[in-house]
XYZ file of C-alpha atoms in Angstrom:
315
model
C 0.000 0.000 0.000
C 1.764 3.235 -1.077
C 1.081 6.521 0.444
C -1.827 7.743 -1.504
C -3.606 4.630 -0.881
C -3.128 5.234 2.854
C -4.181 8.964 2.352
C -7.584 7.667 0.112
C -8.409 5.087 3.201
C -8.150 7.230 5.860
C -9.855 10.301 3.739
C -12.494 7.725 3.526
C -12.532 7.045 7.360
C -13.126 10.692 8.357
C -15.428 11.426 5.996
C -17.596 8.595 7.193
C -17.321 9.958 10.787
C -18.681 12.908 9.559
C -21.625 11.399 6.981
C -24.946 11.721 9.844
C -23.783 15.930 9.789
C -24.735 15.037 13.287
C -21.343 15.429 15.277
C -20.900 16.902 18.590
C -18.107 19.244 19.300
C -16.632 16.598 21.587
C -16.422 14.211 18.182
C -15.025 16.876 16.134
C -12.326 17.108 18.903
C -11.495 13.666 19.701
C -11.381 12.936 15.999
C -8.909 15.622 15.812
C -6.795 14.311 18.083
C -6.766 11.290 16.331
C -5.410 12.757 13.408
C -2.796 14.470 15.178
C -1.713 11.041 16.951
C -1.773 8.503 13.461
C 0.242 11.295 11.670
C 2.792 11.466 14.224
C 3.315 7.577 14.423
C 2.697 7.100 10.195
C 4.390 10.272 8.990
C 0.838 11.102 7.153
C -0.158 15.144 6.989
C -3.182 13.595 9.319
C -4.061 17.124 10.346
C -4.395 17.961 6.574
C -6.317 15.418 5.804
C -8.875 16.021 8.594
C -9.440 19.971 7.173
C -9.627 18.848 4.090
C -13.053 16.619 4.900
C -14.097 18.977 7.881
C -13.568 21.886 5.001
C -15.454 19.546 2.480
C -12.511 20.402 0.176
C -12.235 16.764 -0.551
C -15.170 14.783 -1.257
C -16.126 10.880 -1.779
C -15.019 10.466 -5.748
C -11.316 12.426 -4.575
C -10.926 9.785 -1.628
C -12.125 6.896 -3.931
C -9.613 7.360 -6.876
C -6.885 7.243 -4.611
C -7.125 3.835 -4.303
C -5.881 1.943 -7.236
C -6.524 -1.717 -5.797
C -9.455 -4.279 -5.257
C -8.317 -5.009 -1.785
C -7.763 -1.476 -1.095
C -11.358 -0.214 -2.057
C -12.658 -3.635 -0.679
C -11.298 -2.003 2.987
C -12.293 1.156 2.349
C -16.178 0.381 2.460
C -15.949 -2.240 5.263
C -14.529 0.582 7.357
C -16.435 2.992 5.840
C -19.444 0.825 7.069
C -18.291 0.297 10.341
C -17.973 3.654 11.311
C -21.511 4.554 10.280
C -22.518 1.747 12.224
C -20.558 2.282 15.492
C -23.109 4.442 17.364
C -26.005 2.132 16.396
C -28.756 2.164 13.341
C -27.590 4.102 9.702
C -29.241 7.724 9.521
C -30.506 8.655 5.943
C -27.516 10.260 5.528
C -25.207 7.648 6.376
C -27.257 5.254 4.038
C -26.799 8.175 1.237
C -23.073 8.374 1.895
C -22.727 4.235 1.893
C -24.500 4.447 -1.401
C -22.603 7.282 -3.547
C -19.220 5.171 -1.879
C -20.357 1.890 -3.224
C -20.738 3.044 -6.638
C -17.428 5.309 -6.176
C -15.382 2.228 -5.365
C -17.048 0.298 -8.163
C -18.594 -2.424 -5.686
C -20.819 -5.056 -6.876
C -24.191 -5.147 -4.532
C -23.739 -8.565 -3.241
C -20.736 -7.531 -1.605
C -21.271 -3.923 -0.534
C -24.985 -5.621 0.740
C -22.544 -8.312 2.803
C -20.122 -6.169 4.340
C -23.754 -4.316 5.640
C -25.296 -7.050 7.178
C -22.001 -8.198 8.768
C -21.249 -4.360 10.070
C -25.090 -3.644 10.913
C -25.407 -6.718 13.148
C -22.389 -6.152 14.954
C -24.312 -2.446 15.780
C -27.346 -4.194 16.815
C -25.800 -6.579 19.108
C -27.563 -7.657 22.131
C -26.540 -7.061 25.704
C -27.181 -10.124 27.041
C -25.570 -13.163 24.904
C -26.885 -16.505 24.764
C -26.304 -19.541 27.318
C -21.662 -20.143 26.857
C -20.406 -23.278 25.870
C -17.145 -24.324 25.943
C -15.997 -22.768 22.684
C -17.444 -19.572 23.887
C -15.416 -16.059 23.412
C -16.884 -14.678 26.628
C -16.952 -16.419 29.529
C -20.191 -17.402 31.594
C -20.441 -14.679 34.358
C -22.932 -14.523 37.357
C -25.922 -11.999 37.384
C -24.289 -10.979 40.732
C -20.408 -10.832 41.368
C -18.325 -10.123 44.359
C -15.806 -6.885 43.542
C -12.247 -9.497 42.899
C -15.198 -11.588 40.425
C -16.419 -7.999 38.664
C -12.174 -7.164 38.504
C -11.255 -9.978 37.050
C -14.163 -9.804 34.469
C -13.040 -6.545 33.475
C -9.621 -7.778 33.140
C -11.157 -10.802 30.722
C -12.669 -8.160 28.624
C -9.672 -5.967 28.455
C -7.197 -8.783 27.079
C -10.117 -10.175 24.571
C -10.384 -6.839 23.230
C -6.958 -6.361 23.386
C -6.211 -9.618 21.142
C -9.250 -8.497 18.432
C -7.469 -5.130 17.863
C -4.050 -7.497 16.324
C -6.604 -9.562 14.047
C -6.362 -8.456 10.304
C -10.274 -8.834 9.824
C -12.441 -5.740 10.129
C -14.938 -7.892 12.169
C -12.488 -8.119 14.720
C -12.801 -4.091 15.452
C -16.789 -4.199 15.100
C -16.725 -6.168 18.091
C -14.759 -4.272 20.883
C -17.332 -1.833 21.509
C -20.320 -3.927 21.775
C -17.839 -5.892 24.281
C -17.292 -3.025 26.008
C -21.268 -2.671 26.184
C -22.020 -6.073 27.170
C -19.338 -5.537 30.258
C -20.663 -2.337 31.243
C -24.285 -3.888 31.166
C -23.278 -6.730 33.192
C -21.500 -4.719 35.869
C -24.474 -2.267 36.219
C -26.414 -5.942 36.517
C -24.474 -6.907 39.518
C -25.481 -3.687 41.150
C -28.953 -3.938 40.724
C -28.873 -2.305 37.438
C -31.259 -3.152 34.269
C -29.513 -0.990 31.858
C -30.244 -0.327 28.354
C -28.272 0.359 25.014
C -28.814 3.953 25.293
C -28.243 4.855 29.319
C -24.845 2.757 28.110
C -23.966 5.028 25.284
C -24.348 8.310 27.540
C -22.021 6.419 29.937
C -19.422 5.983 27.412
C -20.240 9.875 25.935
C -20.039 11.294 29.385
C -16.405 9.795 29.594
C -15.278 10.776 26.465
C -15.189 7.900 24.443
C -17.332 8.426 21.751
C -18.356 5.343 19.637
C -17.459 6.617 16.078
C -14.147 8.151 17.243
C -13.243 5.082 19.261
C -13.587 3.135 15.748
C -12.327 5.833 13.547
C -8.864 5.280 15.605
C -9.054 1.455 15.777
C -9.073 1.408 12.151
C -6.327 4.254 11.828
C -4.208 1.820 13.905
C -5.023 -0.840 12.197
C -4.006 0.647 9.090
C -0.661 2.265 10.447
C 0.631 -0.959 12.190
C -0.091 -2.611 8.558
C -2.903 -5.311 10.118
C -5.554 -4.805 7.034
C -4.973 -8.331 5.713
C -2.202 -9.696 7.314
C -0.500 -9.624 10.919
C 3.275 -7.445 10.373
C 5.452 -9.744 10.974
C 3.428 -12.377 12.575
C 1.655 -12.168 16.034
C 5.849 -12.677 18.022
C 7.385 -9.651 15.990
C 4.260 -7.146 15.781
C 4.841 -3.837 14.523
C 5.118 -1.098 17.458
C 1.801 0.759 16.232
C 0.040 -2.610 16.207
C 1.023 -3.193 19.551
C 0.012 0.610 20.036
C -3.320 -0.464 18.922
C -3.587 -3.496 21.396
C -3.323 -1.451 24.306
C -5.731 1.565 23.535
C -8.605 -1.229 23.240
C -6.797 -2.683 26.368
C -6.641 0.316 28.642
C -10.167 2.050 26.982
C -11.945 -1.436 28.019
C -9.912 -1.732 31.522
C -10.825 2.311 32.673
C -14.104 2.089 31.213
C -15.051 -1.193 33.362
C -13.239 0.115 36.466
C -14.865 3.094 36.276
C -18.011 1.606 35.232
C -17.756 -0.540 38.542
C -17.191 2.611 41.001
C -20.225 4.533 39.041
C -22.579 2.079 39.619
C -21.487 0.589 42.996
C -22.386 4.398 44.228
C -25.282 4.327 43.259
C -25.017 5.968 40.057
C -24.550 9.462 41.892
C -20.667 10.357 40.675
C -20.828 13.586 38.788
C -19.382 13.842 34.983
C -16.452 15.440 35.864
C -15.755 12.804 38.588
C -16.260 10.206 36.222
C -14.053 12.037 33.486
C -11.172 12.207 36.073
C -11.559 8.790 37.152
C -11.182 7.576 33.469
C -7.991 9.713 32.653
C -6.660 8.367 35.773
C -7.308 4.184 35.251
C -6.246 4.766 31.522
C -2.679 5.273 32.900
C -2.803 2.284 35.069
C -4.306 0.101 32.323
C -1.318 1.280 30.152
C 1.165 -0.440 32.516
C -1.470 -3.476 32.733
C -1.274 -3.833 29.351
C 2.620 -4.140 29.010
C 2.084 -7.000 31.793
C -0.491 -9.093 30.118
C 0.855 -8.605 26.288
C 1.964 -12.545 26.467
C -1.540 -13.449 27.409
C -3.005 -11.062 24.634
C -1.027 -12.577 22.011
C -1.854 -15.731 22.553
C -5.584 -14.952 23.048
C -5.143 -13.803 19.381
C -3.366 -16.917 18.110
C -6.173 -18.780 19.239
C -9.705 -16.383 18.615
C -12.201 -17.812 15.996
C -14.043 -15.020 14.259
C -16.855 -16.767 13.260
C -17.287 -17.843 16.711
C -17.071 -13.920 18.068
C -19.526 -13.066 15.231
C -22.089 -15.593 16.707
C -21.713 -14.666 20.215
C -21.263 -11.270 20.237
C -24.058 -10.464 17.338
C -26.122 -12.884 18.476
């Protein structure tokens, strides 16, 4: 992948971040600051870029005839799709923008319909999964749990979602936040809880991690540790932005259950800028957790079935 293809895929990114018109200030922000991090690790004018589709001086046919190969425009519109899909159901504008893409990229309808389905179930995914078996990704875990049982739970989700972010399919990225969902469901659960899908998502907002953002920068990692397609170098000799990857799914997962766990174990009476705080803090202890379990990570990777994680987790 040369370095206009890079520039077309990530073009392609933002501007389906932006597609709903429907962005908070806090989105425009943390999407910034994405830029600003993936050009400082890839050498990519990431800050241009992002102008450039907040400016609307670049547009869906630019970003599309950047990319000169199959596979290339193939990843475009599955990550195109999974960022419309991040923060739940495609607006009418997001289906427009999906739609003018498709017949940019020159994709055939079975496929661009495919890549869809896979992206929209992942987006509808239940909160509560299905009886485990043995095979299962996520372990069985009790309606109530003890504070070491609710720790080491989080700590379960963390390396899972940890191991997804060094997989080369785009699947494996469409599932981390509905993990994260599912954890922060059960641990409201254990505290007498019932939550729903959107009390969960103004959770997450009121912390700062924003669905689309969160995805727009797993697949900006992806993409700069050179995972779209094939692990670099194999899952012993990753690249240092894949491992880079790895941990922000590790330590967003590990802060957001910990903190998830304090919120709700007070009775959900912690103000925002508590919780904010609280976050910012257990993200720099999950960064040192990560380094610790990155053996266990790995091989969680090595061994993950996809297909499996798209039954469970989609339901």
């Amino acid at each position: 992948m040369n370095e206009q293809e890079r520039d077309g895929l990530l073009t392609i990114a933002m501007l389906a971040a932006f597609a709903d018109g429907n962005n908070s200030d806090q989105e425009r922000t943390e999407i910034r600051r994405i830029a600003g991090a993936l050009g400082a690790e890839s050498g990519a004018n990431m800050p241009l870029l992002y102008q450039n589709v907040l400016l609307k001086k670049v547009g869906v046919a630019d970003a599309a005839a950047m990319l000169a190969s199959d596979e290339c425009r193939a990843i475009a519109y599955e990550f195109a799709a999974g960022v419309c899909n991040a923060d739940g159901a495609l607006s009418p504008a997001e289906i427009a923008f999906l739609a003018s893409l498709q017949t940019a990229l020159r994709l055939a309808e079975p496929q661009a319909g495919e890549v869809l389905r896979q992206s929209a179930a992942m987006a509808a995914a239940p909160l509560v999964t299905s009886e485990s078996t043995s095979n299962s990704v996520e372990p069985t875990y009790a309606s109530t749990m003890t504070e070491a049982e609710l720790d080491k739970m989080i700590l379960n989700y963390s390396i899972l979602n940890g191991a997804l972010e060094l997989l080369p399919q785009s699947l494996a990225s469409m599932a981390i936040i509905p993990l994260q969902m599912k954890m922060v469901y059960r641990i409201g659960k254990s505290h007498g809880f019932d939550l729903d899908k959107s009390h969960i998502k103004d959770f997450l907002g009121t912390l700062g991690v924003g669905l689309t953002s969160q995805y727009v920068e797993q697949f900006g990692r992806r993409l700069v540790g050179g995972l779209l397609g094939a692990i670099a170098g194999g899952l012993g000799r990753m690249a240092g932005s894949a491992v880079a990857g790895s941990a922000f799914s590790f330590g967003t997962t590990y802060a957001l259950g910990q903190v998830a766990k304090r919120y709700y174990a007070n009775g959900r009476t912690l103000s925002a800028d508590t919780l904010k705080a609280s976050f910012l803090g257990m993200l720099g202890e999950a960064k040192q957790l990560q380094t610790r379990y990155l053996p266990e990570i790995r091989q969680k990777a090595s061994t993950i079935d996809m297909s499996q994680v798209m039954k469970e987790v989609a339901g």
